[in-house]
């Protein structure tokens, strides 16, 4: 029965956060990116990386950039809404932080506009 001694027994109570409620982008008070969204934070009793028992859950504001979490309370503080039409930074590709000018010569024209006459 040596087989069983090879299995690591790992027990933990990780907290899993998933988006919940309206997903309008809001301004994070810490990193100032419009990457805050409402989410539900739930703590699980986990056995060998398998979530077994939900322990407790709460609604939070969660920043997708700096991972800031703020408890959500009705009638209390909530993050400022981002500008309409703002695109989520994580959906804009892998360009990283704004203001990083490593690619300074960026003004290229898409090739399809050159043959349009
Ligand atoms: Zn943030």
Tab-separated table of N, CA, C and O and ligand atoms in Angstrom:
chain	number	residue	atom	x	y	z
A	1	UNK	N	0.835	-1.211	0.000
A	1	UNK	CA	0.000	0.000	0.000
A	1	UNK	C	0.866	1.255	0.000
A	1	UNK	O	0.480	2.275	0.526
A	2	UNK	N	2.054	1.155	-0.577
A	2	UNK	CA	2.901	2.337	-0.628
A	2	UNK	C	2.299	3.456	-1.460
A	2	UNK	O	2.676	4.607	-1.351
A	3	UNK	N	1.379	3.075	-2.304
A	3	UNK	CA	0.761	4.039	-3.212
A	3	UNK	C	0.231	5.265	-2.472
A	3	UNK	O	0.426	6.396	-2.883
A	4	UNK	N	-0.408	5.038	-1.351
A	4	UNK	CA	-1.069	6.144	-0.663
A	4	UNK	C	-0.071	7.118	-0.059
A	4	UNK	O	-0.366	8.291	0.114
A	5	UNK	N	1.112	6.637	0.250
A	5	UNK	CA	2.087	7.526	0.856
A	5	UNK	C	2.674	8.497	-0.169
A	5	UNK	O	3.338	9.442	0.185
A	6	UNK	N	2.437	8.214	-1.415
A	6	UNK	CA	2.941	9.110	-2.447
A	6	UNK	C	2.015	10.305	-2.672
A	6	UNK	O	2.388	11.262	-3.322
A	7	UNK	N	0.804	10.224	-2.175
A	7	UNK	CA	-0.138	11.315	-2.405
A	7	UNK	C	0.050	12.400	-1.346
A	7	UNK	O	-0.063	12.116	-0.167
A	8	UNK	N	0.350	13.595	-1.778
A	8	UNK	CA	0.404	14.672	-0.793
A	8	UNK	C	-1.015	15.031	-0.332
A	8	UNK	O	-1.924	15.151	-1.153
A	9	UNK	N	-1.193	15.145	0.946
A	9	UNK	CA	-2.491	15.547	1.486
A	9	UNK	C	-2.432	17.039	1.773
A	9	UNK	O	-1.692	17.487	2.644
A	10	UNK	N	-3.160	17.772	1.012
A	10	UNK	CA	-3.086	19.228	1.129
A	10	UNK	C	-4.494	19.763	1.406
A	10	UNK	O	-5.414	19.524	0.640
A	11	UNK	N	-4.620	20.458	2.507
A	11	UNK	CA	-5.901	21.025	2.894
A	11	UNK	C	-5.733	22.532	3.011
A	11	UNK	O	-4.744	23.011	3.553
A	12	UNK	N	-6.664	23.239	2.485
A	12	UNK	CA	-6.564	24.687	2.586
A	12	UNK	C	-7.921	25.335	2.513
A	12	UNK	O	-8.931	24.667	2.305
A	13	UNK	N	-7.933	26.630	2.699
A	13	UNK	CA	-9.171	27.397	2.602
A	13	UNK	C	-8.934	28.589	1.680
A	13	UNK	O	-8.876	29.726	2.129
A	14	UNK	N	-8.773	28.326	0.403
A	14	UNK	CA	-8.514	29.437	-0.506
A	14	UNK	C	-9.780	30.250	-0.750
A	14	UNK	O	-10.884	29.750	-0.570
A	15	UNK	N	-9.572	31.467	-1.142
A	15	UNK	CA	-10.691	32.334	-1.489
A	15	UNK	C	-10.735	32.498	-2.993
A	15	UNK	O	-9.743	32.859	-3.605
A	16	UNK	N	-11.860	32.187	-3.556
A	16	UNK	CA	-12.019	32.318	-4.995
A	16	UNK	C	-12.940	33.498	-5.266
A	16	UNK	O	-13.960	33.661	-4.618
A	17	UNK	N	-12.538	34.293	-6.246
A	17	UNK	CA	-13.307	35.478	-6.594
A	17	UNK	C	-13.789	35.330	-8.019
A	17	UNK	O	-13.016	35.008	-8.911
A	18	UNK	N	-15.065	35.542	-8.219
A	18	UNK	CA	-15.539	35.532	-9.597
A	18	UNK	C	-16.478	36.700	-9.816
A	18	UNK	O	-17.146	37.153	-8.881
A	19	UNK	N	-16.521	37.190	-11.051
A	19	UNK	CA	-17.344	38.355	-11.348
A	19	UNK	C	-18.807	38.100	-11.009
A	19	UNK	O	-19.312	37.003	-11.170
A	20	UNK	N	-19.468	39.131	-10.525
A	20	UNK	CA	-20.843	38.998	-10.095
A	20	UNK	C	-21.509	40.363	-10.243
A	20	UNK	O	-20.918	41.380	-9.965
A	21	UNK	N	-22.742	40.359	-10.678
A	21	UNK	CA	-23.451	41.622	-10.809
A	21	UNK	C	-23.050	42.360	-12.071
A	21	UNK	O	-22.500	41.783	-13.004
A	22	UNK	N	-23.324	43.668	-12.089
A	22	UNK	CA	-23.017	44.432	-13.293
A	22	UNK	C	-21.507	44.555	-13.452
A	22	UNK	O	-20.766	44.677	-12.479
A	23	UNK	N	-21.067	44.482	-14.693
A	23	UNK	CA	-19.629	44.437	-14.968
A	23	UNK	C	-19.133	45.744	-15.576
A	23	UNK	O	-18.227	45.763	-16.383
A	24	UNK	N	-19.758	46.847	-15.172
A	24	UNK	CA	-19.262	48.141	-15.638
A	24	UNK	C	-17.892	48.404	-15.035
A	24	UNK	O	-17.665	48.172	-13.848
A	25	UNK	N	-17.011	48.899	-15.861
A	25	UNK	CA	-15.657	49.188	-15.384
A	25	UNK	C	-15.703	50.380	-14.437
A	25	UNK	O	-16.368	51.372	-14.693
A	26	UNK	N	-14.980	50.269	-13.355
A	26	UNK	CA	-14.897	51.357	-12.387
A	26	UNK	C	-13.436	51.667	-12.075
A	26	UNK	O	-12.567	50.834	-12.264
A	27	UNK	N	-13.239	52.872	-11.576
A	27	UNK	CA	-11.868	53.335	-11.328
A	27	UNK	C	-11.363	52.764	-10.005
A	27	UNK	O	-11.992	52.927	-8.965
A	28	UNK	N	-10.235	52.125	-10.055
A	28	UNK	CA	-9.619	51.585	-8.846
A	28	UNK	C	-8.991	52.721	-8.057
A	28	UNK	O	-8.260	53.530	-8.614
A	29	UNK	N	-9.259	52.819	-6.750
A	29	UNK	CA	-8.696	53.920	-5.950
A	29	UNK	C	-7.202	53.764	-5.702
A	29	UNK	O	-6.554	54.712	-5.294
A	30	UNK	N	-6.659	52.608	-5.933
A	30	UNK	CA	-5.229	52.410	-5.659
A	30	UNK	C	-4.375	52.596	-6.902
A	30	UNK	O	-3.421	53.351	-6.899
A	31	UNK	N	-4.730	51.863	-7.999
A	31	UNK	CA	-3.870	51.949	-9.183
A	31	UNK	C	-4.478	52.846	-10.257
A	31	UNK	O	-3.867	53.084	-11.278
A	32	UNK	N	-5.705	53.328	-10.034
A	32	UNK	CA	-6.357	54.288	-10.930
A	32	UNK	C	-6.591	53.729	-12.330
A	32	UNK	O	-6.676	54.483	-13.291
A	33	UNK	N	-6.645	52.444	-12.460
A	33	UNK	CA	-7.077	51.853	-13.711
A	33	UNK	C	-8.575	51.572	-13.628
A	33	UNK	O	-9.097	51.290	-12.556
A	34	UNK	N	-9.232	51.650	-14.770
A	34	UNK	CA	-10.662	51.341	-14.792
A	34	UNK	C	-10.830	49.833	-14.887
A	34	UNK	O	-11.283	49.304	-15.890
A	35	UNK	N	-10.407	49.175	-13.858
A	35	UNK	CA	-10.381	47.717	-13.885
A	35	UNK	C	-11.090	47.121	-12.680
A	35	UNK	O	-10.947	45.950	-12.393
A	36	UNK	N	-11.875	47.955	-11.988
A	36	UNK	CA	-12.627	47.407	-10.857
A	36	UNK	C	-13.973	46.901	-11.336
A	36	UNK	O	-14.625	47.518	-12.170
A	37	UNK	N	-14.371	45.798	-10.803
A	37	UNK	CA	-15.692	45.285	-11.124
A	37	UNK	C	-16.255	44.627	-9.877
A	37	UNK	O	-15.520	44.305	-8.941
A	38	UNK	N	-17.553	44.438	-9.870
A	38	UNK	CA	-18.151	43.790	-8.712
A	38	UNK	C	-17.947	42.289	-8.829
A	38	UNK	O	-17.989	41.720	-9.907
A	39	UNK	N	-17.707	41.668	-7.708
A	39	UNK	CA	-17.386	40.254	-7.709
A	39	UNK	C	-17.887	39.627	-6.420
A	39	UNK	O	-18.212	40.312	-5.452
A	40	UNK	N	-17.948	38.339	-6.458
A	40	UNK	CA	-18.315	37.610	-5.252
A	40	UNK	C	-17.096	36.834	-4.794
A	40	UNK	O	-16.485	36.100	-5.560
A	41	UNK	N	-16.744	37.038	-3.549
A	41	UNK	CA	-15.586	36.370	-2.972
A	41	UNK	C	-16.090	35.240	-2.078
A	41	UNK	O	-16.880	35.468	-1.175
A	42	UNK	N	-15.651	34.062	-2.341
A	42	UNK	CA	-16.119	32.923	-1.554
A	42	UNK	C	-14.930	32.111	-1.068
A	42	UNK	O	-14.031	31.794	-1.829
A	43	UNK	N	-14.956	31.779	0.195
A	43	UNK	CA	-13.915	30.941	0.784
A	43	UNK	C	-14.384	29.491	0.775
A	43	UNK	O	-15.502	29.191	1.172
A	44	UNK	N	-13.507	28.619	0.306
A	44	UNK	CA	-13.834	27.198	0.204
A	44	UNK	C	-12.943	26.394	1.130
A	44	UNK	O	-11.758	26.690	1.277
A	45	UNK	N	-13.520	25.384	1.726
A	45	UNK	CA	-12.698	24.364	2.341
A	45	UNK	C	-12.269	23.412	1.242
A	45	UNK	O	-13.096	22.845	0.540
A	46	UNK	N	-10.956	23.287	1.069
A	46	UNK	CA	-10.430	22.594	-0.093
A	46	UNK	C	-9.568	21.430	0.375
A	46	UNK	O	-8.770	21.556	1.298
A	47	UNK	N	-9.730	20.313	-0.275
A	47	UNK	CA	-8.967	19.120	0.072
A	47	UNK	C	-8.269	18.624	-1.179
A	47	UNK	O	-8.920	18.276	-2.167
A	48	UNK	N	-6.938	18.636	-1.151
A	48	UNK	CA	-6.151	18.248	-2.332
A	48	UNK	C	-6.590	19.022	-3.574
A	48	UNK	O	-6.815	18.454	-4.645
A	49	UNK	N	-6.751	20.299	-3.424
A	49	UNK	CA	-7.091	21.214	-4.524
A	49	UNK	C	-8.489	20.985	-5.079
A	49	UNK	O	-8.814	21.467	-6.154
A	50	UNK	N	-9.314	20.255	-4.371
A	50	UNK	CA	-10.709	20.100	-4.804
A	50	UNK	C	-11.593	20.868	-3.831
A	50	UNK	O	-11.650	20.526	-2.656
A	51	UNK	N	-12.248	21.917	-4.303
A	51	UNK	CA	-13.135	22.660	-3.405
A	51	UNK	C	-14.298	21.777	-2.964
A	51	UNK	O	-15.008	21.209	-3.783
A	52	UNK	N	-14.474	21.643	-1.673
A	52	UNK	CA	-15.512	20.754	-1.156
A	52	UNK	C	-16.674	21.514	-0.538
A	52	UNK	O	-17.829	21.277	-0.855
A	53	UNK	N	-16.358	22.424	0.375
A	53	UNK	CA	-17.421	23.054	1.152
A	53	UNK	C	-17.281	24.576	1.044
A	53	UNK	O	-16.230	25.125	1.380
A	54	UNK	N	-18.300	25.255	0.579
A	54	UNK	CA	-18.250	26.724	0.606
A	54	UNK	C	-18.382	27.231	2.033
A	54	UNK	O	-19.326	26.887	2.739
A	55	UNK	N	-17.410	28.018	2.472
A	55	UNK	CA	-17.392	28.455	3.876
A	55	UNK	C	-18.223	29.725	4.066
A	55	UNK	O	-19.132	29.775	4.845
A	56	UNK	N	-17.858	30.756	3.362
A	56	UNK	CA	-18.658	31.975	3.435
A	56	UNK	C	-18.406	32.772	2.176
A	56	UNK	O	-17.445	32.533	1.453
A	57	UNK	N	-19.294	33.676	1.898
A	57	UNK	CA	-19.115	34.490	0.698
A	57	UNK	C	-19.509	35.922	1.006
A	57	UNK	O	-20.265	36.197	1.932
A	58	UNK	N	-18.944	36.818	0.232
A	58	UNK	CA	-19.260	38.232	0.390
A	58	UNK	C	-19.094	38.908	-0.949
A	58	UNK	O	-18.387	38.410	-1.837
A	59	UNK	N	-19.745	40.035	-1.097
A	59	UNK	CA	-19.590	40.821	-2.311
A	59	UNK	C	-18.455	41.819	-2.120
A	59	UNK	O	-18.338	42.443	-1.067
A	60	UNK	N	-17.642	41.919	-3.121
A	60	UNK	CA	-16.497	42.816	-3.035
A	60	UNK	C	-16.370	43.598	-4.344
A	60	UNK	O	-16.917	43.205	-5.377
A	61	UNK	N	-15.649	44.692	-4.259
A	61	UNK	CA	-15.108	45.342	-5.455
A	61	UNK	C	-13.724	44.782	-5.661
A	61	UNK	O	-12.918	44.743	-4.732
A	62	UNK	N	-13.446	44.359	-6.877
A	62	UNK	CA	-12.178	43.691	-7.140
A	62	UNK	C	-11.489	44.398	-8.299
A	62	UNK	O	-12.102	44.648	-9.332
A	63	UNK	N	-10.214	44.719	-8.094
A	63	UNK	CA	-9.439	45.337	-9.165
A	63	UNK	C	-8.678	44.252	-9.908
A	63	UNK	O	-7.939	43.472	-9.301
A	64	UNK	N	-8.835	44.200	-11.225
A	64	UNK	CA	-8.163	43.187	-12.019
A	64	UNK	C	-6.693	43.485	-12.247
A	64	UNK	O	-5.959	42.630	-12.721
A	65	UNK	N	-6.250	44.688	-11.932
A	65	UNK	CA	-4.853	45.054	-12.168
A	65	UNK	C	-4.015	44.819	-10.909
A	65	UNK	O	-3.050	44.075	-10.913
A	66	UNK	N	-4.401	45.473	-9.820
A	66	UNK	CA	-3.569	45.391	-8.615
A	66	UNK	C	-4.167	44.456	-7.574
A	66	UNK	O	-3.632	44.332	-6.487
A	67	UNK	N	-5.279	43.800	-7.911
A	67	UNK	CA	-5.892	42.785	-7.041
A	67	UNK	C	-6.469	43.363	-5.755
A	67	UNK	O	-6.732	42.625	-4.807
A	68	UNK	N	-6.650	44.666	-5.713
A	68	UNK	CA	-7.271	45.272	-4.540
A	68	UNK	C	-8.696	44.745	-4.381
A	68	UNK	O	-9.435	44.629	-5.351
A	69	UNK	N	-9.060	44.429	-3.155
A	69	UNK	CA	-10.431	44.015	-2.875
A	69	UNK	C	-11.009	44.907	-1.790
A	69	UNK	O	-10.371	45.152	-0.785
A	70	UNK	N	-12.206	45.380	-2.018
A	70	UNK	CA	-12.886	46.225	-1.045
A	70	UNK	C	-14.255	45.610	-0.786
A	70	UNK	O	-14.980	45.283	-1.730
A	71	UNK	N	-14.601	45.442	0.458
A	71	UNK	CA	-15.917	44.908	0.786
A	71	UNK	C	-17.009	45.843	0.277
A	71	UNK	O	-16.909	47.058	0.411
A	72	UNK	N	-18.020	45.236	-0.288
A	72	UNK	CA	-19.126	46.012	-0.839
A	72	UNK	C	-20.239	46.095	0.202
A	72	UNK	O	-20.683	45.072	0.720
A	73	UNK	N	-20.629	47.320	0.522
A	73	UNK	CA	-21.705	47.497	1.487
A	73	UNK	C	-22.736	48.433	0.884
A	73	UNK	O	-22.380	49.493	0.372
A	74	UNK	N	-23.995	48.051	0.939
A	74	UNK	CA	-25.046	48.888	0.336
A	74	UNK	C	-25.048	50.274	0.965
A	74	UNK	O	-24.997	50.417	2.181
A	75	UNK	N	-25.089	51.276	0.116
A	75	UNK	CA	-25.140	52.647	0.607
A	75	UNK	C	-23.797	53.206	1.015
A	75	UNK	O	-23.693	54.372	1.370
A	76	UNK	N	-22.760	52.383	0.968
A	76	UNK	CA	-21.437	52.851	1.348
A	76	UNK	C	-20.657	53.243	0.099
A	76	UNK	O	-21.187	53.295	-1.000
A	77	UNK	N	-19.367	53.460	0.289
A	77	UNK	CA	-18.481	53.867	-0.801
A	77	UNK	C	-18.548	52.859	-1.946
A	77	UNK	O	-18.621	51.657	-1.719
A	78	UNK	N	-18.539	53.392	-3.136
A	78	UNK	CA	-18.319	52.514	-4.270
A	78	UNK	C	-17.423	53.215	-5.277
A	78	UNK	O	-17.372	54.450	-5.312
A	79	UNK	N	-16.682	52.449	-6.065
A	79	UNK	CA	-15.711	53.077	-6.964
A	79	UNK	C	-16.405	53.911	-8.028
A	79	UNK	O	-17.535	53.618	-8.425
A	80	UNK	N	-15.723	54.904	-8.468
A	80	UNK	CA	-16.255	55.794	-9.494
A	80	UNK	C	-16.370	55.058	-10.819
A	80	UNK	O	-15.490	54.291	-11.186
A	81	UNK	N	-17.474	55.318	-11.530
A	81	UNK	CA	-17.644	54.692	-12.846
A	81	UNK	C	-16.622	55.231	-13.835
A	81	UNK	O	-16.309	56.419	-13.824
A	82	UNK	N	-16.148	54.352	-14.682
A	82	UNK	CA	-15.228	54.785	-15.732
A	82	UNK	C	-16.010	55.514	-16.822
A	82	UNK	O	-17.232	55.492	-16.856
A	83	UNK	N	-15.281	56.157	-17.701
A	83	UNK	CA	-15.919	56.856	-18.811
A	83	UNK	C	-16.660	55.867	-19.703
A	83	UNK	O	-16.175	54.750	-19.908
A	84	UNK	N	-17.822	56.278	-20.250
A	84	UNK	CA	-18.511	55.380	-21.187
A	84	UNK	C	-17.618	55.044	-22.362
A	84	UNK	O	-16.904	55.907	-22.875
A	85	UNK	N	-17.655	53.842	-22.782
A	85	UNK	CA	-16.847	53.432	-23.915
A	85	UNK	C	-15.425	53.072	-23.564
A	85	UNK	O	-14.653	52.690	-24.423
A	86	UNK	N	-15.085	53.201	-22.291
A	86	UNK	CA	-13.735	52.819	-21.891
A	86	UNK	C	-13.563	51.322	-22.086
A	86	UNK	O	-14.420	50.543	-21.710
A	87	UNK	N	-12.445	50.950	-22.647
A	87	UNK	CA	-12.182	49.531	-22.840
A	87	UNK	C	-11.374	48.989	-21.683
A	87	UNK	O	-10.462	49.643	-21.189
A	88	UNK	N	-11.732	47.844	-21.280
A	88	UNK	CA	-11.011	47.190	-20.187
A	88	UNK	C	-9.547	47.006	-20.586
A	88	UNK	O	-9.268	46.500	-21.664
A	89	UNK	N	-8.619	47.444	-19.757
A	89	UNK	CA	-7.196	47.358	-20.128
A	89	UNK	C	-6.762	45.946	-20.488
A	89	UNK	O	-5.916	45.750	-21.341
A	90	UNK	N	-7.353	44.965	-19.844
A	90	UNK	CA	-6.933	43.600	-20.125
A	90	UNK	C	-7.405	43.132	-21.491
A	90	UNK	O	-6.943	42.119	-21.983
A	91	UNK	N	-8.340	43.849	-22.098
A	91	UNK	CA	-8.838	43.440	-23.403
A	91	UNK	C	-8.114	44.147	-24.529
A	91	UNK	O	-8.407	43.942	-25.682
A	92	UNK	N	-7.168	44.981	-24.218
A	92	UNK	CA	-6.507	45.764	-25.250
A	92	UNK	C	-5.182	45.157	-25.677
A	92	UNK	O	-4.348	45.836	-26.238
A	93	UNK	N	-4.984	43.917	-25.417
A	93	UNK	CA	-3.739	43.288	-25.833
A	93	UNK	C	-2.687	43.370	-24.756
A	93	UNK	O	-2.965	43.706	-23.616
A	94	UNK	N	-1.468	43.088	-25.142
A	94	UNK	CA	-0.393	42.933	-24.172
A	94	UNK	C	0.520	44.150	-24.157
A	94	UNK	O	1.717	44.019	-24.099
A	95	UNK	N	-0.042	45.327	-24.209
A	95	UNK	CA	0.808	46.504	-24.273
A	95	UNK	C	1.248	46.981	-22.906
A	95	UNK	O	2.032	47.895	-22.790
A	96	UNK	N	0.714	46.410	-21.849
A	96	UNK	CA	1.166	46.779	-20.521
A	96	UNK	C	0.651	48.141	-20.094
A	96	UNK	O	-0.396	48.587	-20.540
A	97	UNK	N	1.416	48.801	-19.247
A	97	UNK	CA	1.010	50.072	-18.667
A	97	UNK	C	0.956	51.164	-19.727
A	97	UNK	O	1.710	51.177	-20.679
A	98	UNK	N	0.049	52.087	-19.496
A	98	UNK	CA	0.018	53.259	-20.348
A	98	UNK	C	1.240	54.113	-20.063
A	98	UNK	O	1.763	54.114	-18.960
A	99	UNK	N	1.659	54.871	-21.045
A	99	UNK	CA	2.763	55.783	-20.823
A	99	UNK	C	4.129	55.128	-20.977
A	99	UNK	O	5.130	55.792	-20.911
A	100	UNK	N	4.155	53.848	-21.209
A	100	UNK	CA	5.424	53.201	-21.499
A	100	UNK	C	5.701	53.385	-22.979
A	100	UNK	O	4.961	52.910	-23.822
A	101	UNK	N	6.765	54.103	-23.301
A	101	UNK	CA	6.976	54.469	-24.696
A	101	UNK	C	8.131	53.690	-25.299
A	101	UNK	O	9.006	54.246	-25.921
A	102	UNK	N	8.140	52.403	-25.087
A	102	UNK	CA	9.168	51.589	-25.720
A	102	UNK	C	8.967	51.536	-27.231
A	102	UNK	O	9.914	51.476	-27.993
A	103	UNK	N	7.701	51.564	-27.655
A	103	UNK	CA	7.389	51.502	-29.078
A	103	UNK	C	7.065	52.906	-29.574
A	103	UNK	O	5.952	53.206	-29.947
A	104	UNK	N	8.078	53.785	-29.550
A	104	UNK	CA	7.811	55.180	-29.852
A	104	UNK	C	7.377	55.380	-31.301
A	104	UNK	O	6.568	56.228	-31.604
A	105	UNK	N	7.904	54.604	-32.230
A	105	UNK	CA	7.554	54.790	-33.641
A	105	UNK	C	6.287	54.058	-34.013
A	105	UNK	O	6.282	53.212	-34.893
A	106	UNK	N	5.210	54.437	-33.368
A	106	UNK	CA	4.009	53.621	-33.437
A	106	UNK	C	3.048	54.053	-34.544
A	106	UNK	O	2.041	53.440	-34.763
A	107	UNK	N	3.339	55.143	-35.272
A	107	UNK	CA	2.322	55.694	-36.159
A	107	UNK	C	2.215	55.010	-37.506
A	107	UNK	O	2.062	55.673	-38.510
A	108	UNK	N	2.275	53.722	-37.543
A	108	UNK	CA	2.170	53.043	-38.832
A	108	UNK	C	0.748	53.068	-39.360
A	108	UNK	O	-0.199	53.142	-38.597
A	109	UNK	N	0.614	53.020	-40.661
A	109	UNK	CA	-0.706	52.949	-41.271
A	109	UNK	C	-1.025	51.492	-41.569
A	109	UNK	O	-0.176	50.775	-42.077
A	110	UNK	N	-2.243	51.094	-41.304
A	110	UNK	CA	-2.635	49.735	-41.720
A	110	UNK	C	-2.535	49.615	-43.237
A	110	UNK	O	-2.901	50.530	-43.964
A	111	UNK	N	-1.976	48.524	-43.712
A	111	UNK	CA	-1.652	48.423	-45.127
A	111	UNK	C	-2.886	48.467	-46.015
A	111	UNK	O	-2.811	48.926	-47.148
A	112	UNK	N	-4.026	48.069	-45.505
A	112	UNK	CA	-5.185	48.009	-46.379
A	112	UNK	C	-5.689	49.378	-46.774
A	112	UNK	O	-6.413	49.524	-47.739
A	113	UNK	N	-5.284	50.444	-46.065
A	113	UNK	CA	-5.742	51.770	-46.453
A	113	UNK	C	-4.936	52.328	-47.618
A	113	UNK	O	-5.321	53.315	-48.216
A	114	UNK	N	-3.805	51.706	-47.942
A	114	UNK	CA	-2.955	52.276	-48.981
A	114	UNK	C	-3.434	51.921	-50.379
A	114	UNK	O	-3.120	52.591	-51.340
A	115	UNK	N	-4.212	50.884	-50.515
A	115	UNK	CA	-4.638	50.418	-51.839
A	115	UNK	C	-6.129	50.639	-52.061
A	115	UNK	O	-6.784	49.915	-52.744
A	116	UNK	N	-6.625	51.720	-51.476
A	116	UNK	CA	-8.069	51.880	-51.472
A	116	UNK	C	-8.600	52.721	-52.628
A	116	UNK	O	-9.754	53.053	-52.659
A	117	UNK	N	-7.798	53.163	-53.593
A	117	UNK	CA	-8.335	54.045	-54.624
A	117	UNK	C	-8.777	53.318	-55.890
A	117	UNK	O	-8.112	52.407	-56.316
B	1	LIG	ZN1	-6.143	48.548	-8.833
